[in-house]
Structure formats: C-alpha cells, structure tokens
Amino acid sequence: MRDFVCLAHEVPLDGAASLDDLPGAGRLDLLARFVTSALLTSHGVREDTAAHLVVRDQFTVRVDGATVRNLRPDERSTAARLRDALDARDGAIGHQEAEPSPGVHVGRFDLAATLDRLDGPLVQCHEAGTPLPEESVPEDPTFVLSDHRDFTDAEADLLAERADARVSVGPERLHADQTVTVAHNWLDTGGYRTY
Ligand SMILES: C[S@@+](CC[C@H](N)C(=O)[O-])C[C@H]1O[C@@H](n2cnc3c(N)ncnc32)[C@H](O)[C@@H]1O
C-alpha cells in the first residue's frame, strides 16, 4: 500500500470554490493533479494507493484507488469530486467518514489524526531532504507533501517528530503532483533498479 498526503492550506470550506477558477479556489487545480498523479496510470488506477488531502488541518478527503470509480485524468472533473466531498463534510460524524461518491471519503481528521490512521514508514517530501538514491526503498510508505505553500511551523514540527525520513526527489523544486510522479517511479523501479 502506498499513501500520499498533501496539505491543502487554502481550499475554501464555504462553498466558494468555483470550477471556472480552480487556481483561485485554493489551488484546487494543483490538488486535483495531485490526486490523479497519485492514483492514475495511462490506462488504469493504482489500486494499491490512496491519496489524502488534509484541508485547512480540519478535514481530510481520502480517495482510495481500490474503490474509486470514474476517476478521470482531467483536472475539472477531479476538482468537482473533491469539492463535492468537502461539501458533504457535515455527513462525517466523529471518526466516521462520509463517502459522497464511490471511493471518495471525507472525515474530520487533521494532519495528526490522518497520520494516526496510516501504517508504514512516514516520509516527508522536502526540497532540502536526503536524495532518494541515498535512502532504502520503504515498504508501504506514506509520503507527505505540501501544496503551493510551505509546511507551516506546526506541520513541520509534527513531521520532524514523526517522520522516519525526509527526502528530496531531485535538485529542482517541483509541484506536488510532479513530486508524486517521481516518488512513484522510485518505488515502481525498486530504487531505480528494475525497468
Ligand atoms: C511547490 S512545492 C512547495 C512550495 C515551496 N515550499 C515554496 O513555498 O516555494 C510543493 C511540495 O512538493 C514537494 N517538493 C517539491 N520539490 C521537491 C523536491 N525536489 N524534493 C522533495 N519534495 C519536493 C514538497 O513537499 C513541497 O512542499
């Protein structure tokens, strides 16, 4: 199992997210690309992978590759699924998630609670981390990334406390979705060994 967690700092929770202005909706364009990069291949879905968006450290939208249906590669339809999930957040009660569409869940989990629910080694993706080739390839990892903003101090402190590794995927500062693609490739190839 692979889990990818993205910290979404600016997505509106008041219904103001417009599908005609995804960048203006807290970079919903980037977050939709993060989800499709985590879950989609050219003609398939990575059933062993889940994508988690921690929104404003209040709610987490979880898209499960094993059960999601009709996830398409275009940003707009994926953004609509994410926006609809957030709109359904009142259906999440206590630790019970709501599932507004197949495989798309929303729960009342901040970053700490989301990480509590995930097993496996925790890997923070950070531009200043250890180069991937210097790390051993983890089993069932959880990668944590930030959106277009830096990790907040509280997030950085939590990850410094809990993360098993902090890795750099390359010398360039990438978008979160691009970073996911590199991380998948590292795992797919067993550390750039098997093609
Ligand atoms: C666009 S970057 C964040 C923006 C950047 N911190 C800033 O404020 O200029 C999105 C995220 O992708 C991940 N990321 C980007 N480049 C990376 C790299 N070279 N190695 C590892 N992670 C990277 C990090 O998690 C980062 O927070």
mmCIF file with all atom_site columns, C-alpha atoms and ligand atoms in Angstrom:
data_model
loop_
_atom_site.group_PDB
_atom_site.id
_atom_site.type_symbol
_atom_site.label_atom_id
_atom_site.label_alt_id
_atom_site.label_comp_id
_atom_site.label_asym_id
_atom_site.label_entity_id
_atom_site.label_seq_id
_atom_site.pdbx_PDB_ins_code
_atom_site.Cartn_x
_atom_site.Cartn_y
_atom_site.Cartn_z
_atom_site.occupancy
_atom_site.B_iso_or_equiv
_atom_site.pdbx_formal_charge
_atom_site.auth_seq_id
_atom_site.auth_comp_id
_atom_site.auth_asym_id
_atom_site.auth_atom_id
_atom_site.pdbx_PDB_model_num
ATOM   1   C CA  . MET A 1 1   ? 0.000   0.000  0.000   1.00 0.00 ? 1   MET A CA  1
ATOM   2   C CA  . ARG A 1 2   ? 1.175   3.498  -0.833  1.00 0.00 ? 2   ARG A CA  1
ATOM   3   C CA  . ASP A 1 3   ? -0.314  6.612  0.713   1.00 0.00 ? 3   ASP A CA  1
ATOM   4   C CA  . PHE A 1 4   ? 0.238   10.170 -0.410  1.00 0.00 ? 4   PHE A CA  1
ATOM   5   C CA  . VAL A 1 5   ? -0.836  13.017 1.857   1.00 0.00 ? 5   VAL A CA  1
ATOM   6   C CA  . CYS A 1 6   ? -0.986  16.614 0.624   1.00 0.00 ? 6   CYS A CA  1
ATOM   7   C CA  . LEU A 1 7   ? -1.512  19.549 2.956   1.00 0.00 ? 7   LEU A CA  1
ATOM   8   C CA  . ALA A 1 8   ? -4.090  21.841 1.362   1.00 0.00 ? 8   ALA A CA  1
ATOM   9   C CA  . HIS A 1 9   ? -3.845  25.161 3.143   1.00 0.00 ? 9   HIS A CA  1
ATOM   10  C CA  . GLU A 1 10  ? -6.186  27.437 1.218   1.00 0.00 ? 10  GLU A CA  1
ATOM   11  C CA  . VAL A 1 11  ? -9.100  25.470 -0.234  1.00 0.00 ? 11  VAL A CA  1
ATOM   12  C CA  . PRO A 1 12  ? -12.311 27.303 0.726   1.00 0.00 ? 12  PRO A CA  1
ATOM   13  C CA  . LEU A 1 13  ? -14.733 25.482 3.009   1.00 0.00 ? 13  LEU A CA  1
ATOM   14  C CA  . ASP A 1 14  ? -17.573 27.943 2.491   1.00 0.00 ? 14  ASP A CA  1
ATOM   15  C CA  . GLY A 1 15  ? -18.704 26.697 -0.916  1.00 0.00 ? 15  GLY A CA  1
ATOM   16  C CA  . ALA A 1 16  ? -16.777 29.439 -2.710  1.00 0.00 ? 16  ALA A CA  1
ATOM   17  C CA  . ALA A 1 17  ? -14.703 27.032 -4.825  1.00 0.00 ? 17  ALA A CA  1
ATOM   18  C CA  . SER A 1 18  ? -15.513 27.756 -8.473  1.00 0.00 ? 18  SER A CA  1
ATOM   19  C CA  . LEU A 1 19  ? -14.806 25.128 -11.114 1.00 0.00 ? 19  LEU A CA  1
ATOM   20  C CA  . ASP A 1 20  ? -14.252 28.023 -13.522 1.00 0.00 ? 20  ASP A CA  1
ATOM   21  C CA  . ASP A 1 21  ? -11.368 29.306 -11.419 1.00 0.00 ? 21  ASP A CA  1
ATOM   22  C CA  . LEU A 1 22  ? -9.585  26.292 -9.939  1.00 0.00 ? 22  LEU A CA  1
ATOM   23  C CA  . PRO A 1 23  ? -6.331  28.164 -9.161  1.00 0.00 ? 23  PRO A CA  1
ATOM   24  C CA  . GLY A 1 24  ? -8.393  30.775 -7.312  1.00 0.00 ? 24  GLY A CA  1
ATOM   25  C CA  . ALA A 1 25  ? -10.060 28.049 -5.261  1.00 0.00 ? 25  ALA A CA  1
ATOM   26  C CA  . GLY A 1 26  ? -7.023  27.437 -3.064  1.00 0.00 ? 26  GLY A CA  1
ATOM   27  C CA  . ARG A 1 27  ? -5.147  25.844 -5.967  1.00 0.00 ? 27  ARG A CA  1
ATOM   28  C CA  . LEU A 1 28  ? -7.766  23.149 -6.490  1.00 0.00 ? 28  LEU A CA  1
ATOM   29  C CA  . ASP A 1 29  ? -6.119  22.611 -9.894  1.00 0.00 ? 29  ASP A CA  1
ATOM   30  C CA  . LEU A 1 30  ? -2.913  21.511 -8.229  1.00 0.00 ? 30  LEU A CA  1
ATOM   31  C CA  . LEU A 1 31  ? -4.763  19.338 -5.710  1.00 0.00 ? 31  LEU A CA  1
ATOM   32  C CA  . ALA A 1 32  ? -6.742  17.616 -8.466  1.00 0.00 ? 32  ALA A CA  1
ATOM   33  C CA  . ARG A 1 33  ? -3.486  16.901 -10.291 1.00 0.00 ? 33  ARG A CA  1
ATOM   34  C CA  . PHE A 1 34  ? -2.018  15.585 -7.053  1.00 0.00 ? 34  PHE A CA  1
ATOM   35  C CA  . VAL A 1 35  ? -4.883  13.082 -6.781  1.00 0.00 ? 35  VAL A CA  1
ATOM   36  C CA  . THR A 1 36  ? -4.681  11.927 -10.392 1.00 0.00 ? 36  THR A CA  1
ATOM   37  C CA  . SER A 1 37  ? -0.874  11.682 -10.266 1.00 0.00 ? 37  SER A CA  1
ATOM   38  C CA  . ALA A 1 38  ? -1.152  9.535  -7.152  1.00 0.00 ? 38  ALA A CA  1
ATOM   39  C CA  . LEU A 1 39  ? -3.872  7.237  -8.485  1.00 0.00 ? 39  LEU A CA  1
ATOM   40  C CA  . LEU A 1 40  ? -3.904  7.106  -12.265 1.00 0.00 ? 40  LEU A CA  1
ATOM   41  C CA  . THR A 1 41  ? -1.627  5.468  -14.792 1.00 0.00 ? 41  THR A CA  1
ATOM   42  C CA  . SER A 1 42  ? -2.151  5.830  -18.521 1.00 0.00 ? 42  SER A CA  1
ATOM   43  C CA  . HIS A 1 43  ? -4.959  3.291  -18.706 1.00 0.00 ? 43  HIS A CA  1
ATOM   44  C CA  . GLY A 1 44  ? -5.566  2.269  -15.151 1.00 0.00 ? 44  GLY A CA  1
ATOM   45  C CA  . VAL A 1 45  ? -5.850  3.028  -11.468 1.00 0.00 ? 45  VAL A CA  1
ATOM   46  C CA  . ARG A 1 46  ? -3.218  2.222  -8.882  1.00 0.00 ? 46  ARG A CA  1
ATOM   47  C CA  . GLU A 1 47  ? -5.374  0.059  -6.649  1.00 0.00 ? 47  GLU A CA  1
ATOM   48  C CA  . ASP A 1 48  ? -2.635  -0.170 -4.020  1.00 0.00 ? 48  ASP A CA  1
ATOM   49  C CA  . THR A 1 49  ? -2.577  3.598  -3.476  1.00 0.00 ? 49  THR A CA  1
ATOM   50  C CA  . ALA A 1 50  ? -4.644  6.211  -1.662  1.00 0.00 ? 50  ALA A CA  1
ATOM   51  C CA  . ALA A 1 51  ? -4.440  10.000 -1.899  1.00 0.00 ? 51  ALA A CA  1
ATOM   52  C CA  . HIS A 1 52  ? -5.303  12.146 1.114   1.00 0.00 ? 52  HIS A CA  1
ATOM   53  C CA  . LEU A 1 53  ? -5.890  15.900 1.126   1.00 0.00 ? 53  LEU A CA  1
ATOM   54  C CA  . VAL A 1 54  ? -5.699  17.446 4.578   1.00 0.00 ? 54  VAL A CA  1
ATOM   55  C CA  . VAL A 1 55  ? -7.749  20.593 4.106   1.00 0.00 ? 55  VAL A CA  1
ATOM   56  C CA  . ARG A 1 56  ? -7.012  23.530 6.413   1.00 0.00 ? 56  ARG A CA  1
ATOM   57  C CA  . ASP A 1 57  ? -5.963  20.990 9.039   1.00 0.00 ? 57  ASP A CA  1
ATOM   58  C CA  . GLN A 1 58  ? -9.639  20.311 9.713   1.00 0.00 ? 58  GLN A CA  1
ATOM   59  C CA  . PHE A 1 59  ? -10.931 17.767 7.211   1.00 0.00 ? 59  PHE A CA  1
ATOM   60  C CA  . THR A 1 60  ? -9.311  15.032 5.159   1.00 0.00 ? 60  THR A CA  1
ATOM   61  C CA  . VAL A 1 61  ? -10.559 13.921 1.763   1.00 0.00 ? 61  VAL A CA  1
ATOM   62  C CA  . ARG A 1 62  ? -9.364  10.375 1.065   1.00 0.00 ? 62  ARG A CA  1
ATOM   63  C CA  . VAL A 1 63  ? -9.501  8.929  -2.447  1.00 0.00 ? 63  VAL A CA  1
ATOM   64  C CA  . ASP A 1 64  ? -8.948  5.176  -2.421  1.00 0.00 ? 64  ASP A CA  1
ATOM   65  C CA  . GLY A 1 65  ? -7.528  3.652  -5.594  1.00 0.00 ? 65  GLY A CA  1
ATOM   66  C CA  . ALA A 1 66  ? -9.042  0.265  -4.763  1.00 0.00 ? 66  ALA A CA  1
ATOM   67  C CA  . THR A 1 67  ? -12.619 1.502  -4.719  1.00 0.00 ? 67  THR A CA  1
ATOM   68  C CA  . VAL A 1 68  ? -12.761 4.799  -6.599  1.00 0.00 ? 68  VAL A CA  1
ATOM   69  C CA  . ARG A 1 69  ? -14.950 4.759  -9.710  1.00 0.00 ? 69  ARG A CA  1
ATOM   70  C CA  . ASN A 1 70  ? -14.909 7.034  -12.759 1.00 0.00 ? 70  ASN A CA  1
ATOM   71  C CA  . LEU A 1 71  ? -11.815 8.957  -11.754 1.00 0.00 ? 71  LEU A CA  1
ATOM   72  C CA  . ARG A 1 72  ? -10.756 10.750 -14.911 1.00 0.00 ? 72  ARG A CA  1
ATOM   73  C CA  . PRO A 1 73  ? -7.439  12.424 -15.706 1.00 0.00 ? 73  PRO A CA  1
ATOM   74  C CA  . ASP A 1 74  ? -8.823  15.898 -16.335 1.00 0.00 ? 74  ASP A CA  1
ATOM   75  C CA  . GLU A 1 75  ? -8.478  18.460 -13.581 1.00 0.00 ? 75  GLU A CA  1
ATOM   76  C CA  . ARG A 1 76  ? -12.007 19.797 -13.705 1.00 0.00 ? 76  ARG A CA  1
ATOM   77  C CA  . SER A 1 77  ? -13.880 16.559 -13.077 1.00 0.00 ? 77  SER A CA  1
ATOM   78  C CA  . THR A 1 78  ? -11.479 15.553 -10.306 1.00 0.00 ? 78  THR A CA  1
ATOM   79  C CA  . ALA A 1 79  ? -11.737 19.008 -8.734  1.00 0.00 ? 79  ALA A CA  1
ATOM   80  C CA  . ALA A 1 80  ? -15.530 18.652 -8.795  1.00 0.00 ? 80  ALA A CA  1
ATOM   81  C CA  . ARG A 1 81  ? -15.264 15.330 -6.947  1.00 0.00 ? 81  ARG A CA  1
ATOM   82  C CA  . LEU A 1 82  ? -13.028 16.963 -4.322  1.00 0.00 ? 82  LEU A CA  1
ATOM   83  C CA  . ARG A 1 83  ? -15.285 19.994 -3.941  1.00 0.00 ? 83  ARG A CA  1
ATOM   84  C CA  . ASP A 1 84  ? -18.343 17.750 -3.623  1.00 0.00 ? 84  ASP A CA  1
ATOM   85  C CA  . ALA A 1 85  ? -16.569 15.709 -0.969  1.00 0.00 ? 85  ALA A CA  1
ATOM   86  C CA  . LEU A 1 86  ? -15.898 18.842 1.061   1.00 0.00 ? 86  LEU A CA  1
ATOM   87  C CA  . ASP A 1 87  ? -19.493 19.949 0.594   1.00 0.00 ? 87  ASP A CA  1
ATOM   88  C CA  . ALA A 1 88  ? -20.532 16.605 2.140   1.00 0.00 ? 88  ALA A CA  1
ATOM   89  C CA  . ARG A 1 89  ? -18.355 17.064 5.224   1.00 0.00 ? 89  ARG A CA  1
ATOM   90  C CA  . ASP A 1 90  ? -21.342 17.516 7.569   1.00 0.00 ? 90  ASP A CA  1
ATOM   91  C CA  . GLY A 1 91  ? -22.052 13.826 6.941   1.00 0.00 ? 91  GLY A CA  1
ATOM   92  C CA  . ALA A 1 92  ? -18.773 12.948 8.677   1.00 0.00 ? 92  ALA A CA  1
ATOM   93  C CA  . ILE A 1 93  ? -19.531 12.378 12.337  1.00 0.00 ? 93  ILE A CA  1
ATOM   94  C CA  . GLY A 1 94  ? -16.851 11.700 14.923  1.00 0.00 ? 94  GLY A CA  1
ATOM   95  C CA  . HIS A 1 95  ? -14.406 9.263  13.380  1.00 0.00 ? 95  HIS A CA  1
ATOM   96  C CA  . GLN A 1 96  ? -16.987 8.087  10.823  1.00 0.00 ? 96  GLN A CA  1
ATOM   97  C CA  . GLU A 1 97  ? -16.206 9.324  7.320   1.00 0.00 ? 97  GLU A CA  1
ATOM   98  C CA  . ALA A 1 98  ? -18.838 10.230 4.738   1.00 0.00 ? 98  ALA A CA  1
ATOM   99  C CA  . GLU A 1 99  ? -18.466 8.687  1.252   1.00 0.00 ? 99  GLU A CA  1
ATOM   100 C CA  . PRO A 1 100 ? -20.162 11.109 -1.138  1.00 0.00 ? 100 PRO A CA  1
ATOM   101 C CA  . SER A 1 101 ? -19.037 9.211  -4.243  1.00 0.00 ? 101 SER A CA  1
ATOM   102 C CA  . PRO A 1 102 ? -17.556 5.716  -4.652  1.00 0.00 ? 102 PRO A CA  1
ATOM   103 C CA  . GLY A 1 103 ? -14.072 5.629  -3.171  1.00 0.00 ? 103 GLY A CA  1
ATOM   104 C CA  . VAL A 1 104 ? -14.082 9.320  -2.202  1.00 0.00 ? 104 VAL A CA  1
ATOM   105 C CA  . HIS A 1 105 ? -14.354 9.853  1.544   1.00 0.00 ? 105 HIS A CA  1
ATOM   106 C CA  . VAL A 1 106 ? -14.324 12.880 3.815   1.00 0.00 ? 106 VAL A CA  1
ATOM   107 C CA  . GLY A 1 107 ? -13.575 12.803 7.522   1.00 0.00 ? 107 GLY A CA  1
ATOM   108 C CA  . ARG A 1 108 ? -12.987 15.172 10.419  1.00 0.00 ? 108 ARG A CA  1
ATOM   109 C CA  . PHE A 1 109 ? -9.276  14.476 10.630  1.00 0.00 ? 109 PHE A CA  1
ATOM   110 C CA  . ASP A 1 110 ? -6.457  16.969 10.996  1.00 0.00 ? 110 ASP A CA  1
ATOM   111 C CA  . LEU A 1 111 ? -2.923  16.034 9.950   1.00 0.00 ? 111 LEU A CA  1
ATOM   112 C CA  . ALA A 1 112 ? -2.099  14.281 13.227  1.00 0.00 ? 112 ALA A CA  1
ATOM   113 C CA  . ALA A 1 113 ? -5.313  12.229 13.124  1.00 0.00 ? 113 ALA A CA  1
ATOM   114 C CA  . THR A 1 114 ? -4.788  11.341 9.460   1.00 0.00 ? 114 THR A CA  1
ATOM   115 C CA  . LEU A 1 115 ? -1.264  10.112 10.168  1.00 0.00 ? 115 LEU A CA  1
ATOM   116 C CA  . ASP A 1 116 ? -2.563  8.124  13.160  1.00 0.00 ? 116 ASP A CA  1
ATOM   117 C CA  . ARG A 1 117 ? -4.768  6.171  10.758  1.00 0.00 ? 117 ARG A CA  1
ATOM   118 C CA  . LEU A 1 118 ? -1.897  5.208  8.433   1.00 0.00 ? 118 LEU A CA  1
ATOM   119 C CA  . ASP A 1 119 ? 0.608   2.432  8.938   1.00 0.00 ? 119 ASP A CA  1
ATOM   120 C CA  . GLY A 1 120 ? 4.040   2.136  7.438   1.00 0.00 ? 120 GLY A CA  1
ATOM   121 C CA  . PRO A 1 121 ? 7.031   4.417  7.389   1.00 0.00 ? 121 PRO A CA  1
ATOM   122 C CA  . LEU A 1 122 ? 6.367   8.130  7.165   1.00 0.00 ? 122 LEU A CA  1
ATOM   123 C CA  . VAL A 1 123 ? 8.366   10.035 4.551   1.00 0.00 ? 123 VAL A CA  1
ATOM   124 C CA  . GLN A 1 124 ? 8.308   13.814 4.301   1.00 0.00 ? 124 GLN A CA  1
ATOM   125 C CA  . CYS A 1 125 ? 8.981   15.151 0.817   1.00 0.00 ? 125 CYS A CA  1
ATOM   126 C CA  . HIS A 1 126 ? 11.095  18.252 1.168   1.00 0.00 ? 126 HIS A CA  1
ATOM   127 C CA  . GLU A 1 127 ? 13.367  20.096 -1.223  1.00 0.00 ? 127 GLU A CA  1
ATOM   128 C CA  . ALA A 1 128 ? 16.174  20.011 1.373   1.00 0.00 ? 128 ALA A CA  1
ATOM   129 C CA  . GLY A 1 129 ? 15.802  16.337 2.262   1.00 0.00 ? 129 GLY A CA  1
ATOM   130 C CA  . THR A 1 130 ? 18.132  13.396 1.679   1.00 0.00 ? 130 THR A CA  1
ATOM   131 C CA  . PRO A 1 131 ? 18.401  12.442 -2.023  1.00 0.00 ? 131 PRO A CA  1
ATOM   132 C CA  . LEU A 1 132 ? 16.158  9.441  -2.782  1.00 0.00 ? 132 LEU A CA  1
ATOM   133 C CA  . PRO A 1 133 ? 19.036  7.220  -4.040  1.00 0.00 ? 133 PRO A CA  1
ATOM   134 C CA  . GLU A 1 134 ? 20.651  7.501  -0.595  1.00 0.00 ? 134 GLU A CA  1
ATOM   135 C CA  . GLU A 1 135 ? 17.530  6.082  1.098   1.00 0.00 ? 135 GLU A CA  1
ATOM   136 C CA  . SER A 1 136 ? 16.425  2.460  1.145   1.00 0.00 ? 136 SER A CA  1
ATOM   137 C CA  . VAL A 1 137 ? 13.107  1.817  -0.566  1.00 0.00 ? 137 VAL A CA  1
ATOM   138 C CA  . PRO A 1 138 ? 10.397  1.621  2.118   1.00 0.00 ? 138 PRO A CA  1
ATOM   139 C CA  . GLU A 1 139 ? 7.585   -0.951 2.316   1.00 0.00 ? 139 GLU A CA  1
ATOM   140 C CA  . ASP A 1 140 ? 4.076   0.527  2.373   1.00 0.00 ? 140 ASP A CA  1
ATOM   141 C CA  . PRO A 1 141 ? 5.204   4.137  2.764   1.00 0.00 ? 141 PRO A CA  1
ATOM   142 C CA  . THR A 1 142 ? 3.212   7.256  3.482   1.00 0.00 ? 142 THR A CA  1
ATOM   143 C CA  . PHE A 1 143 ? 4.590   10.327 1.708   1.00 0.00 ? 143 PHE A CA  1
ATOM   144 C CA  . VAL A 1 144 ? 3.638   13.774 2.994   1.00 0.00 ? 144 VAL A CA  1
ATOM   145 C CA  . LEU A 1 145 ? 3.853   16.863 0.804   1.00 0.00 ? 145 LEU A CA  1
ATOM   146 C CA  . SER A 1 146 ? 2.750   20.441 0.988   1.00 0.00 ? 146 SER A CA  1
ATOM   147 C CA  . ASP A 1 147 ? 0.698   22.254 -1.655  1.00 0.00 ? 147 ASP A CA  1
ATOM   148 C CA  . HIS A 1 148 ? 1.904   25.559 -3.155  1.00 0.00 ? 148 HIS A CA  1
ATOM   149 C CA  . ARG A 1 149 ? 2.688   26.859 0.331   1.00 0.00 ? 149 ARG A CA  1
ATOM   150 C CA  . ASP A 1 150 ? 5.458   25.888 2.690   1.00 0.00 ? 150 ASP A CA  1
ATOM   151 C CA  . PHE A 1 151 ? 4.748   23.470 5.529   1.00 0.00 ? 151 PHE A CA  1
ATOM   152 C CA  . THR A 1 152 ? 3.515   25.526 8.466   1.00 0.00 ? 152 THR A CA  1
ATOM   153 C CA  . ASP A 1 153 ? 5.662   25.557 11.602  1.00 0.00 ? 153 ASP A CA  1
ATOM   154 C CA  . ALA A 1 154 ? 3.172   23.245 13.334  1.00 0.00 ? 154 ALA A CA  1
ATOM   155 C CA  . GLU A 1 155 ? 3.199   20.802 10.411  1.00 0.00 ? 155 GLU A CA  1
ATOM   156 C CA  . ALA A 1 156 ? 6.998   20.914 10.212  1.00 0.00 ? 156 ALA A CA  1
ATOM   157 C CA  . ASP A 1 157 ? 7.268   20.244 13.955  1.00 0.00 ? 157 ASP A CA  1
ATOM   158 C CA  . LEU A 1 158 ? 4.829   17.323 13.776  1.00 0.00 ? 158 LEU A CA  1
ATOM   159 C CA  . LEU A 1 159 ? 6.677   15.805 10.830  1.00 0.00 ? 159 LEU A CA  1
ATOM   160 C CA  . ALA A 1 160 ? 10.078  16.339 12.466  1.00 0.00 ? 160 ALA A CA  1
ATOM   161 C CA  . GLU A 1 161 ? 8.741   14.354 15.416  1.00 0.00 ? 161 GLU A CA  1
ATOM   162 C CA  . ARG A 1 162 ? 7.058   11.559 13.463  1.00 0.00 ? 162 ARG A CA  1
ATOM   163 C CA  . ALA A 1 163 ? 8.746   11.173 10.083  1.00 0.00 ? 163 ALA A CA  1
ATOM   164 C CA  . ASP A 1 164 ? 11.122  8.276  9.504   1.00 0.00 ? 164 ASP A CA  1
ATOM   165 C CA  . ALA A 1 165 ? 12.796  10.100 6.625   1.00 0.00 ? 165 ALA A CA  1
ATOM   166 C CA  . ARG A 1 166 ? 12.859  13.457 4.880   1.00 0.00 ? 166 ARG A CA  1
ATOM   167 C CA  . VAL A 1 167 ? 13.655  13.029 1.209   1.00 0.00 ? 167 VAL A CA  1
ATOM   168 C CA  . SER A 1 168 ? 14.420  15.139 -1.824  1.00 0.00 ? 168 SER A CA  1
ATOM   169 C CA  . VAL A 1 169 ? 13.304  13.743 -5.160  1.00 0.00 ? 169 VAL A CA  1
ATOM   170 C CA  . GLY A 1 170 ? 15.725  15.916 -7.141  1.00 0.00 ? 170 GLY A CA  1
ATOM   171 C CA  . PRO A 1 171 ? 17.543  19.215 -7.280  1.00 0.00 ? 171 PRO A CA  1
ATOM   172 C CA  . GLU A 1 172 ? 14.620  21.238 -8.619  1.00 0.00 ? 172 GLU A CA  1
ATOM   173 C CA  . ARG A 1 173 ? 11.684  22.488 -6.578  1.00 0.00 ? 173 ARG A CA  1
ATOM   174 C CA  . LEU A 1 174 ? 8.722   20.708 -8.146  1.00 0.00 ? 174 LEU A CA  1
ATOM   175 C CA  . HIS A 1 175 ? 4.960   20.928 -7.898  1.00 0.00 ? 175 HIS A CA  1
ATOM   176 C CA  . ALA A 1 176 ? 3.399   18.437 -5.509  1.00 0.00 ? 176 ALA A CA  1
ATOM   177 C CA  . ASP A 1 177 ? 1.932   16.342 -8.334  1.00 0.00 ? 177 ASP A CA  1
ATOM   178 C CA  . GLN A 1 178 ? 5.310   16.188 -10.077 1.00 0.00 ? 178 GLN A CA  1
ATOM   179 C CA  . THR A 1 179 ? 6.929   15.082 -6.825  1.00 0.00 ? 179 THR A CA  1
ATOM   180 C CA  . VAL A 1 180 ? 4.370   12.267 -6.518  1.00 0.00 ? 180 VAL A CA  1
ATOM   181 C CA  . THR A 1 181 ? 5.258   11.027 -10.001 1.00 0.00 ? 181 THR A CA  1
ATOM   182 C CA  . VAL A 1 182 ? 8.947   10.866 -9.121  1.00 0.00 ? 182 VAL A CA  1
ATOM   183 C CA  . ALA A 1 183 ? 8.209   9.087  -5.830  1.00 0.00 ? 183 ALA A CA  1
ATOM   184 C CA  . HIS A 1 184 ? 6.036   6.515  -7.629  1.00 0.00 ? 184 HIS A CA  1
ATOM   185 C CA  . ASN A 1 185 ? 8.802   5.916  -10.151 1.00 0.00 ? 185 ASN A CA  1
ATOM   186 C CA  . TRP A 1 186 ? 11.330  5.380  -7.359  1.00 0.00 ? 186 TRP A CA  1
ATOM   187 C CA  . LEU A 1 187 ? 9.017   2.792  -5.778  1.00 0.00 ? 187 LEU A CA  1
ATOM   188 C CA  . ASP A 1 188 ? 7.985   1.225  -9.110  1.00 0.00 ? 188 ASP A CA  1
ATOM   189 C CA  . THR A 1 189 ? 11.622  0.603  -10.014 1.00 0.00 ? 189 THR A CA  1
ATOM   190 C CA  . GLY A 1 190 ? 12.745  -0.607 -6.596  1.00 0.00 ? 190 GLY A CA  1
ATOM   191 C CA  . GLY A 1 191 ? 15.018  2.413  -6.205  1.00 0.00 ? 191 GLY A CA  1
ATOM   192 C CA  . TYR A 1 192 ? 15.718  2.997  -9.926  1.00 0.00 ? 192 TYR A CA  1
ATOM   193 C CA  . ARG A 1 193 ? 16.886  -0.615 -10.423 1.00 0.00 ? 193 ARG A CA  1
ATOM   194 C CA  . THR A 1 194 ? 14.126  -2.537 -12.222 1.00 0.00 ? 194 THR A CA  1
ATOM   195 C CA  . TYR A 1 195 ? 12.643  -1.378 -15.528 1.00 0.00 ? 195 TYR A CA  1
HETATM 196 C C1  . LIG B 2 .   ? 5.658   23.737 -4.891  1.00 0.00 ? 1   LIG B C1  1
HETATM 197 S S1  . LIG B 2 .   ? 6.404   22.883 -3.556  1.00 0.00 ? 1   LIG B S1  1
HETATM 198 C C2  . LIG B 2 .   ? 6.059   23.926 -2.154  1.00 0.00 ? 1   LIG B C2  1
HETATM 199 C C3  . LIG B 2 .   ? 6.345   25.348 -2.343  1.00 0.00 ? 1   LIG B C3  1
HETATM 200 C C4  . LIG B 2 .   ? 7.642   25.841 -1.762  1.00 0.00 ? 1   LIG B C4  1
HETATM 201 N N1  . LIG B 2 .   ? 7.923   25.336 -0.428  1.00 0.00 ? 1   LIG B N1  1
HETATM 202 C C5  . LIG B 2 .   ? 7.623   27.331 -1.727  1.00 0.00 ? 1   LIG B C5  1
HETATM 203 O O1  . LIG B 2 .   ? 6.966   27.939 -0.903  1.00 0.00 ? 1   LIG B O1  1
HETATM 204 O O2  . LIG B 2 .   ? 8.253   27.886 -2.626  1.00 0.00 ? 1   LIG B O2  1
HETATM 205 C C6  . LIG B 2 .   ? 5.258   21.588 -3.244  1.00 0.00 ? 1   LIG B C6  1
HETATM 206 C C7  . LIG B 2 .   ? 5.731   20.455 -2.387  1.00 0.00 ? 1   LIG B C7  1
HETATM 207 O O3  . LIG B 2 .   ? 6.263   19.447 -3.213  1.00 0.00 ? 1   LIG B O3  1
HETATM 208 C C8  . LIG B 2 .   ? 7.311   18.780 -2.537  1.00 0.00 ? 1   LIG B C8  1
HETATM 209 N N2  . LIG B 2 .   ? 8.546   19.007 -3.289  1.00 0.00 ? 1   LIG B N2  1
HETATM 210 C C9  . LIG B 2 .   ? 8.781   19.914 -4.251  1.00 0.00 ? 1   LIG B C9  1
HETATM 211 N N3  . LIG B 2 .   ? 10.007  19.772 -4.754  1.00 0.00 ? 1   LIG B N3  1
HETATM 212 C C10 . LIG B 2 .   ? 10.564  18.730 -4.090  1.00 0.00 ? 1   LIG B C10 1
HETATM 213 C C11 . LIG B 2 .   ? 11.836  18.078 -4.160  1.00 0.00 ? 1   LIG B C11 1
HETATM 214 N N4  . LIG B 2 .   ? 12.774  18.474 -5.011  1.00 0.00 ? 1   LIG B N4  1
HETATM 215 N N5  . LIG B 2 .   ? 12.057  17.038 -3.331  1.00 0.00 ? 1   LIG B N5  1
HETATM 216 C C12 . LIG B 2 .   ? 11.099  16.623 -2.457  1.00 0.00 ? 1   LIG B C12 1
HETATM 217 N N6  . LIG B 2 .   ? 9.893   17.196 -2.346  1.00 0.00 ? 1   LIG B N6  1
HETATM 218 C C13 . LIG B 2 .   ? 9.632   18.240 -3.161  1.00 0.00 ? 1   LIG B C13 1
HETATM 219 C C14 . LIG B 2 .   ? 7.376   19.344 -1.142  1.00 0.00 ? 1   LIG B C14 1
HETATM 220 O O4  . LIG B 2 .   ? 6.580   18.557 -0.267  1.00 0.00 ? 1   LIG B O4  1
HETATM 221 C C15 . LIG B 2 .   ? 6.795   20.714 -1.348  1.00 0.00 ? 1   LIG B C15 1
HETATM 222 O O5  . LIG B 2 .   ? 6.273   21.235 -0.152  1.00 0.00 ? 1   LIG B O5  1
#
